[in-house]
PDB file of C-alpha atoms in Angstrom:
ATOM      1  CA  ASP A   1       2.687 -11.819  11.098  1.00 94.00           C
ATOM      2  CA  ILE A   2       1.100 -13.084   8.107  1.00 97.00           C
ATOM      3  CA  GLN A   3       3.281 -14.205   4.951  1.00 98.00           C
ATOM      4  CA  MET A   4       2.048 -12.879   1.517  1.00 98.00           C
ATOM      5  CA  THR A   5       2.860 -15.247  -0.563  1.00 98.00           C
ATOM      6  CA  GLN A   6       2.694 -14.525  -4.729  1.00 98.00           C
ATOM      7  CA  SER A   7       3.056 -16.924  -8.209  1.00 98.00           C
ATOM      8  CA  PRO A   8       5.173 -15.685 -10.368  1.00 97.00           C
ATOM      9  CA  SER A   9       7.550 -13.794  -9.496  1.00 97.00           C
ATOM     10  CA  SER A  10       7.093 -12.650 -13.210  1.00 97.00           C
ATOM     11  CA  LEU A  11       4.878 -13.603 -16.014  1.00 96.00           C
ATOM     12  CA  SER A  12       5.627 -12.402 -19.562  1.00 96.00           C
ATOM     13  CA  ALA A  13       2.250 -12.383 -21.678  1.00 96.00           C
ATOM     14  CA  SER A  14       0.162 -10.669 -25.356  1.00 95.00           C
ATOM     15  CA  VAL A  15      -1.972  -7.875 -25.797  1.00 95.00           C
ATOM     16  CA  GLY A  16      -5.022 -10.258 -25.492  1.00 95.00           C
ATOM     17  CA  ASP A  17      -4.297 -12.806 -23.042  1.00 96.00           C
ATOM     18  CA  ARG A  18      -5.932 -14.493 -19.914  1.00 97.00           C
ATOM     19  CA  VAL A  19      -4.374 -13.901 -16.527  1.00 97.00           C
ATOM     20  CA  THR A  20      -3.570 -15.258 -13.308  1.00 98.00           C
ATOM     21  CA  ILE A  21      -1.601 -14.591 -10.880  1.00 98.00           C
ATOM     22  CA  THR A  22      -2.132 -16.345  -7.355  1.00 98.00           C
ATOM     23  CA  CYS A  23      -1.677 -14.347  -3.895  1.00 98.00           C
ATOM     24  CA  ARG A  24      -1.210 -17.220  -1.132  1.00 98.00           C
ATOM     25  CA  ALA A  25      -1.890 -16.313   2.598  1.00 98.00           C
ATOM     26  CA  SER A  26       0.428 -18.033   5.765  1.00 98.00           C
ATOM     27  CA  GLN A  27      -2.880 -18.274   7.923  1.00 98.00           C
ATOM     28  CA  SER A  28      -6.740 -17.855   6.976  1.00 98.00           C
ATOM     29  CA  ILE A  29      -7.723 -14.033   6.442  1.00 97.00           C
ATOM     30  CA  SER A  30     -11.361 -14.818   4.938  1.00 96.00           C
ATOM     31  CA  SER A  31     -11.674 -12.003   2.375  1.00 96.00           C
ATOM     32  CA  TYR A  32      -9.257  -9.718   4.048  1.00 97.00           C
ATOM     33  CA  LEU A  33      -7.474  -9.246   0.512  1.00 97.00           C
ATOM     34  CA  ASN A  34      -6.459  -6.518  -1.984  1.00 98.00           C
ATOM     35  CA  TRP A  35      -4.963  -6.297  -4.966  1.00 98.00           C
ATOM     36  CA  TYR A  36      -3.125  -3.510  -6.044  1.00 98.00           C
ATOM     37  CA  GLN A  37      -1.440  -2.493  -9.512  1.00 98.00           C
ATOM     38  CA  GLN A  38       2.072  -0.161  -9.793  1.00 98.00           C
ATOM     39  CA  LYS A  39       3.130   1.097 -12.727  1.00 97.00           C
ATOM     40  CA  PRO A  40       6.985   2.262 -13.273  1.00 95.00           C
ATOM     41  CA  GLY A  41       7.730   5.507 -10.783  1.00 95.00           C
ATOM     42  CA  LYS A  42       3.807   5.571  -9.810  1.00 97.00           C
ATOM     43  CA  ALA A  43       2.199   5.156  -6.549  1.00 98.00           C
ATOM     44  CA  PRO A  44      -0.048   2.118  -6.183  1.00 98.00           C
ATOM     45  CA  LYS A  45      -3.574   2.046  -6.884  1.00 98.00           C
ATOM     46  CA  VAL A  46      -6.226  -0.587  -5.632  1.00 98.00           C
ATOM     47  CA  LEU A  47      -8.396  -2.851  -7.953  1.00 98.00           C
ATOM     48  CA  ILE A  48      -9.749  -4.833  -6.246  1.00 98.00           C
ATOM     49  CA  TYR A  49     -11.099  -4.929  -2.151  1.00 97.00           C
ATOM     50  CA  ALA A  50     -12.317  -7.923   0.233  1.00 96.00           C
ATOM     51  CA  ALA A  51     -11.109 -10.705  -2.257  1.00 97.00           C
ATOM     52  CA  SER A  52     -13.313 -10.032  -5.571  1.00 97.00           C
ATOM     53  CA  SER A  53     -14.584  -6.746  -5.074  1.00 96.00           C
ATOM     54  CA  LEU A  54     -14.066  -4.452  -7.931  1.00 97.00           C
ATOM     55  CA  GLN A  55     -12.905  -0.897  -7.036  1.00 97.00           C
ATOM     56  CA  SER A  56     -15.000   1.850  -8.511  1.00 96.00           C
ATOM     57  CA  GLY A  57     -13.175   2.624 -11.913  1.00 97.00           C
ATOM     58  CA  VAL A  58     -11.505   0.061 -12.682  1.00 98.00           C
ATOM     59  CA  PRO A  59     -12.302  -1.820 -15.828  1.00 97.00           C
ATOM     60  CA  SER A  60     -14.151  -5.661 -15.408  1.00 97.00           C
ATOM     61  CA  ARG A  61     -11.119  -7.438 -17.266  1.00 97.00           C
ATOM     62  CA  PHE A  62     -10.573  -7.321 -13.257  1.00 98.00           C
ATOM     63  CA  SER A  63     -11.775 -10.195 -11.108  1.00 98.00           C
ATOM     64  CA  GLY A  64     -10.774 -11.572  -7.757  1.00 98.00           C
ATOM     65  CA  SER A  65     -11.662 -14.504  -6.389  1.00 98.00           C
ATOM     66  CA  GLY A  66     -11.063 -16.922  -3.315  1.00 98.00           C
ATOM     67  CA  SER A  67     -11.150 -17.141   0.285  1.00 97.00           C
ATOM     68  CA  GLY A  68      -9.461 -18.497   3.271  1.00 97.00           C
ATOM     69  CA  THR A  69      -5.270 -18.750   2.350  1.00 98.00           C
ATOM     70  CA  ASP A  70      -5.429 -18.457  -1.362  1.00 98.00           C
ATOM     71  CA  PHE A  71      -6.403 -15.332  -3.768  1.00 98.00           C
ATOM     72  CA  THR A  72      -6.347 -15.348  -7.616  1.00 98.00           C
ATOM     73  CA  LEU A  73      -6.463 -11.796  -9.550  1.00 98.00           C
ATOM     74  CA  THR A  74      -7.731 -12.483 -12.790  1.00 98.00           C
ATOM     75  CA  LEU A  75      -6.707 -10.607 -15.877  1.00 96.00           C
ATOM     76  CA  SER A  76      -9.256 -11.424 -18.929  1.00 93.00           C
ATOM     77  CA  SER A  77      -8.106  -9.627 -21.765  1.00 93.00           C
ATOM     78  CA  LEU A  78      -4.912  -8.214 -21.542  1.00 95.00           C
ATOM     79  CA  GLN A  79      -4.179  -4.490 -22.163  1.00 95.00           C
ATOM     80  CA  PRO A  80      -1.228  -2.160 -23.013  1.00 94.00           C
ATOM     81  CA  GLU A  81      -1.662  -0.873 -19.932  1.00 95.00           C
ATOM     82  CA  ASP A  82      -1.999  -3.596 -17.928  1.00 96.00           C
ATOM     83  CA  PHE A  83       1.937  -4.048 -18.626  1.00 92.00           C
ATOM     84  CA  ALA A  84       2.850  -3.618 -14.147  1.00 97.00           C
ATOM     85  CA  THR A  85       3.629  -5.221 -11.179  1.00 98.00           C
ATOM     86  CA  TYR A  86       0.225  -6.044  -8.904  1.00 98.00           C
ATOM     87  CA  TYR A  87       0.735  -6.277  -5.594  1.00 98.00           C
ATOM     88  CA  CYS A  88      -1.617  -8.644  -3.260  1.00 98.00           C
ATOM     89  CA  GLN A  89      -2.443  -7.143   0.884  1.00 98.00           C
ATOM     90  CA  GLN A  90      -4.103  -8.975   3.309  1.00 98.00           C
ATOM     91  CA  SER A  91      -5.954  -6.388   5.694  1.00 96.00           C
ATOM     92  CA  ILE A  92      -7.519  -9.004   8.695  1.00 95.00           C
ATOM     93  CA  THR A  93      -4.194  -7.914  10.613  1.00 93.00           C
ATOM     94  CA  THR A  94      -1.898  -5.581  11.612  1.00 90.00           C
ATOM     95  CA  PRO A  95       0.654  -5.186  10.089  1.00 92.00           C
ATOM     96  CA  TYR A  96      -1.126  -5.117   6.152  1.00 95.00           C
ATOM     97  CA  THR A  97       1.759  -7.545   4.977  1.00 97.00           C
ATOM     98  CA  PHE A  98       1.796  -7.008   1.118  1.00 98.00           C
ATOM     99  CA  GLY A  99       3.166  -9.976  -1.284  1.00 98.00           C
ATOM    100  CA  GLN A 100       6.719  -9.517  -3.042  1.00 98.00           C
ATOM    101  CA  GLY A 101       4.929  -8.385  -6.257  1.00 98.00           C
ATOM    102  CA  THR A 102       4.136  -9.825  -9.900  1.00 98.00           C
ATOM    103  CA  LYS A 103       5.890  -8.337 -12.903  1.00 98.00           C
ATOM    104  CA  LEU A 104       4.081  -8.475 -15.405  1.00 97.00           C
ATOM    105  CA  GLU A 105       5.339  -7.946 -18.664  1.00 95.00           C
ATOM    106  CA  ILE A 106       5.210  -7.874 -22.823  1.00 88.00           C
ATOM    107  CA  LYS A 107       5.688 -10.843 -24.270  1.00 86.00           C
TER     108      LYS A 107
ATOM    109  CA  GLN B   1     -10.064  16.381  -6.195  1.00 95.00           C
ATOM    110  CA  VAL B   2      -9.344  14.521  -3.580  1.00 97.00           C
ATOM    111  CA  GLN B   3      -5.200  14.214  -3.189  1.00 98.00           C
ATOM    112  CA  LEU B   4      -2.583  13.618  -1.242  1.00 98.00           C
ATOM    113  CA  VAL B   5       1.405  16.171  -1.053  1.00 98.00           C
ATOM    114  CA  GLU B   6       4.570  14.206   0.343  1.00 98.00           C
ATOM    115  CA  SER B   7       7.128  16.362   1.365  1.00 98.00           C
ATOM    116  CA  GLY B   8      10.227  16.280   3.400  1.00 98.00           C
ATOM    117  CA  GLY B   9      12.294  13.679   2.069  1.00 98.00           C
ATOM    118  CA  GLY B  10      16.150  13.748   1.618  1.00 98.00           C
ATOM    119  CA  LEU B  11      19.449  12.085   1.714  1.00 98.00           C
ATOM    120  CA  VAL B  12      20.929  11.647   5.442  1.00 98.00           C
ATOM    121  CA  LYS B  13      23.559  10.923   6.985  1.00 98.00           C
ATOM    122  CA  PRO B  14      22.917   7.341   8.896  1.00 98.00           C
ATOM    123  CA  GLY B  15      21.571   8.194  12.621  1.00 98.00           C
ATOM    124  CA  GLY B  16      20.617  11.549  11.290  1.00 98.00           C
ATOM    125  CA  SER B  17      16.919  12.116  11.483  1.00 98.00           C
ATOM    126  CA  LEU B  18      13.807  13.515   8.925  1.00 98.00           C
ATOM    127  CA  ARG B  19      10.234  14.845   9.050  1.00 98.00           C
ATOM    128  CA  LEU B  20       8.330  13.652   6.274  1.00 98.00           C
ATOM    129  CA  SER B  21       4.287  15.528   5.733  1.00 98.00           C
ATOM    130  CA  CYS B  22       1.850  14.645   3.845  1.00 98.00           C
ATOM    131  CA  ALA B  23      -1.382  17.306   2.844  1.00 98.00           C
ATOM    132  CA  ALA B  24      -4.412  16.457   2.880  1.00 98.00           C
ATOM    133  CA  SER B  25      -6.816  17.730   0.712  1.00 98.00           C
ATOM    134  CA  GLY B  26     -10.687  17.577  -1.184  1.00 98.00           C
ATOM    135  CA  PHE B  27     -11.881  15.582   1.958  1.00 97.00           C
ATOM    136  CA  THR B  28     -12.473  15.407   5.210  1.00 97.00           C
ATOM    137  CA  PHE B  29      -9.019  14.601   6.726  1.00 98.00           C
ATOM    138  CA  SER B  30     -10.010  13.953  10.300  1.00 97.00           C
ATOM    139  CA  ASP B  31     -12.758  10.856   9.347  1.00 96.00           C
ATOM    140  CA  TYR B  32      -9.993   8.791   8.040  1.00 96.00           C
ATOM    141  CA  TYR B  33      -6.857   6.769   9.152  1.00 96.00           C
ATOM    142  CA  VAL B  34      -4.127   7.479   6.982  1.00 98.00           C
ATOM    143  CA  THR B  35      -0.837   5.595   6.975  1.00 98.00           C
ATOM    144  CA  TRP B  36       2.822   5.369   5.474  1.00 98.00           C
ATOM    145  CA  ILE B  37       3.582   2.599   3.213  1.00 98.00           C
ATOM    146  CA  ARG B  38       7.584   2.385   1.647  1.00 98.00           C
ATOM    147  CA  GLN B  39       8.941   1.297  -1.238  1.00 98.00           C
ATOM    148  CA  ALA B  40      12.980   0.329  -1.473  1.00 98.00           C
ATOM    149  CA  PRO B  41      14.824   0.947  -4.354  1.00 97.00           C
ATOM    150  CA  GLY B  42      13.791  -2.189  -7.158  1.00 95.00           C
ATOM    151  CA  LYS B  43      11.565  -3.739  -4.042  1.00 97.00           C
ATOM    152  CA  GLY B  44       7.988  -4.274  -3.012  1.00 97.00           C
ATOM    153  CA  LEU B  45       5.873  -2.148  -0.450  1.00 98.00           C
ATOM    154  CA  GLU B  46       6.039  -2.461   3.082  1.00 97.00           C
ATOM    155  CA  TRP B  47       3.462  -0.712   5.562  1.00 96.00           C
ATOM    156  CA  VAL B  48       4.962   0.686   8.182  1.00 97.00           C
ATOM    157  CA  SER B  49       2.295   2.622  10.463  1.00 97.00           C
ATOM    158  CA  TYR B  50      -0.989   3.928  10.578  1.00 96.00           C
ATOM    159  CA  ILE B  51      -2.975   6.245  12.482  1.00 97.00           C
ATOM    160  CA  SER B  52      -6.444   6.449  13.219  1.00 96.00           C
ATOM    161  CA  GLY B  53      -9.255   9.820  12.373  1.00 96.00           C
ATOM    162  CA  SER B  54      -8.288  11.533  16.024  1.00 96.00           C
ATOM    163  CA  GLY B  55      -4.779   9.786  16.226  1.00 96.00           C
ATOM    164  CA  MET B  56      -5.796   7.801  19.255  1.00 96.00           C
ATOM    165  CA  ASN B  57      -5.005   4.604  17.734  1.00 96.00           C
ATOM    166  CA  ILE B  58      -2.012   4.171  16.351  1.00 97.00           C
ATOM    167  CA  TYR B  59       0.280   1.215  15.198  1.00 96.00           C
ATOM    168  CA  TYR B  60       4.023  -0.149  13.772  1.00 97.00           C
ATOM    169  CA  ALA B  61       5.407  -2.346  11.994  1.00 96.00           C
ATOM    170  CA  ASP B  62       8.295  -4.091  14.278  1.00 96.00           C
ATOM    171  CA  SER B  63      10.967  -2.387  11.832  1.00 96.00           C
ATOM    172  CA  VAL B  64      10.513   0.965  12.653  1.00 98.00           C
ATOM    173  CA  ARG B  65       8.472   0.608  16.174  1.00 97.00           C
ATOM    174  CA  GLY B  66      11.109   3.165  18.439  1.00 98.00           C
ATOM    175  CA  ARG B  67      12.137   5.318  15.794  1.00 98.00           C
ATOM    176  CA  PHE B  68       9.797   6.849  13.957  1.00 98.00           C
ATOM    177  CA  THR B  69       6.713   8.144  15.043  1.00 98.00           C
ATOM    178  CA  ILE B  70       3.460   9.155  12.944  1.00 98.00           C
ATOM    179  CA  SER B  71       0.942  11.957  13.806  1.00 98.00           C
ATOM    180  CA  ARG B  72      -1.944  14.788  12.334  1.00 98.00           C
ATOM    181  CA  ASP B  73      -2.728  17.412  12.986  1.00 98.00           C
ATOM    182  CA  ASN B  74      -6.723  17.462  11.148  1.00 98.00           C
ATOM    183  CA  ALA B  75      -6.976  21.285  12.149  1.00 98.00           C
ATOM    184  CA  LYS B  76      -3.802  21.581   9.208  1.00 98.00           C
ATOM    185  CA  ASN B  77      -5.170  18.110   6.889  1.00 98.00           C
ATOM    186  CA  SER B  78      -1.693  17.184   8.062  1.00 98.00           C
ATOM    187  CA  LEU B  79      -0.084  13.665   8.176  1.00 98.00           C
ATOM    188  CA  TYR B  80       3.670  13.080   9.694  1.00 98.00           C
ATOM    189  CA  LEU B  81       6.079  10.801  10.352  1.00 98.00           C
ATOM    190  CA  GLN B  82       8.928  11.981  12.813  1.00 98.00           C
ATOM    191  CA  MET B  83      12.366   9.799  11.147  1.00 98.00           C
ATOM    192  CA  ASN B  84      14.660   9.581  14.178  1.00 98.00           C
ATOM    193  CA  SER B  85      17.979   6.993  14.350  1.00 98.00           C
ATOM    194  CA  LEU B  86      17.785   6.823  10.127  1.00 98.00           C
ATOM    195  CA  ARG B  87      19.387   3.444   8.976  1.00 98.00           C
ATOM    196  CA  ALA B  88      20.563   2.702   5.436  1.00 98.00           C
ATOM    197  CA  GLU B  89      17.624  -0.064   5.352  1.00 98.00           C
ATOM    198  CA  ASP B  90      14.810   2.928   5.581  1.00 98.00           C
ATOM    199  CA  THR B  91      16.133   4.478   2.392  1.00 98.00           C
ATOM    200  CA  ALA B  92      13.041   4.138   0.133  1.00 98.00           C
ATOM    201  CA  VAL B  93      10.103   6.522  -1.056  1.00 98.00           C
ATOM    202  CA  TYR B  94       7.640   7.081   1.342  1.00 98.00           C
ATOM    203  CA  TYR B  95       4.348   7.107   0.206  1.00 98.00           C
ATOM    204  CA  CYS B  96       1.148   8.629   1.966  1.00 98.00           C
ATOM    205  CA  ALA B  97      -2.222   6.709   1.424  1.00 98.00           C
ATOM    206  CA  ARG B  98      -5.588   7.257   2.607  1.00 98.00           C
ATOM    207  CA  VAL B  99      -7.394   4.229   4.090  1.00 96.00           C
ATOM    208  CA  PHE B 100     -11.028   3.722   3.014  1.00 93.00           C
ATOM    209  CA  ARG B 101     -12.652   1.324   4.971  1.00 90.00           C
ATOM    210  CA  SER B 102     -16.125  -0.935   3.165  1.00 88.00           C
ATOM    211  CA  GLY B 103     -18.450  -1.981   4.815  1.00 82.00           C
ATOM    212  CA  ILE B 104     -18.436  -3.172   8.218  1.00 79.00           C
ATOM    213  CA  ASP B 105     -14.571  -3.593   8.287  1.00 86.00           C
ATOM    214  CA  TYR B 106     -12.905  -3.896   4.880  1.00 91.00           C
ATOM    215  CA  TYR B 107     -10.465  -1.890   4.864  1.00 93.00           C
ATOM    216  CA  TYR B 108      -7.904  -0.841   1.873  1.00 96.00           C
ATOM    217  CA  MET B 109      -5.691   2.218   0.554  1.00 97.00           C
ATOM    218  CA  ASP B 110      -7.975   4.480  -2.067  1.00 97.00           C
ATOM    219  CA  VAL B 111      -6.089   7.210  -2.558  1.00 98.00           C
ATOM    220  CA  TRP B 112      -1.930   7.373  -2.159  1.00 98.00           C
ATOM    221  CA  GLY B 113       0.172  10.502  -3.030  1.00 98.00           C
ATOM    222  CA  LYS B 114       3.104  10.364  -5.690  1.00 98.00           C
ATOM    223  CA  GLY B 115       5.937  10.007  -2.774  1.00 98.00           C
ATOM    224  CA  THR B 116       8.708  11.369  -1.319  1.00 98.00           C
ATOM    225  CA  THR B 117      12.489   9.706  -1.773  1.00 98.00           C
ATOM    226  CA  VAL B 118      14.180   9.709   1.661  1.00 98.00           C
ATOM    227  CA  THR B 119      17.826   8.216   1.078  1.00 98.00           C
ATOM    228  CA  VAL B 120      20.244   7.296   4.006  1.00 98.00           C
ATOM    229  CA  SER B 121      23.842   7.502   3.555  1.00 97.00           C
ATOM    230  CA  SER B 122      26.990   8.509   4.706  1.00 96.00           C
TER     231      SER B 122
END
């Protein structure tokens, strides 16, 4: 199975900050990488697919980059509603494994 | 609107069985792969199983293979997960999700249900 490792596991930031979350795959996954946001008690929501494509309706302050084994999710200017847990997920091969999550908290 | 609604969760003893359902609406159900994903309390997401639109293509995570069976009834716009030989480690919120295909073969889960809770405990 492909292992997905996110860093950091948790992060404190302030409204207006620029934040970057990293996801590393245990082998090359080309651009088959998705990012999800999950708020407490809610289902996940897709933000980015194919490493850098913004899902319809998602604010443009979210962006994704990378290919191969290293990927990043960037939030350009944090808003109060962005404090949540973020997961990466590979979709190149089954099982479609997720990273362990990055919890973004208010400083 | 496009919607998925899970049901069937509950408390079950180790070794017991449970059948989860997921009712789809607002889209042509048979056109899409659908998947089950679970989340143990305080933990991350774990992909469990998927099934193709026709039901011919099925895959399971190693952790559930041989114990869980995914199926669908396109006439009823419904997805199912039959869970047998349940273990404490199967305790989780179970989400059904639609798998969207973008371009040639980029897949992601674009519609999720709210989840149903399964607790395995004596």
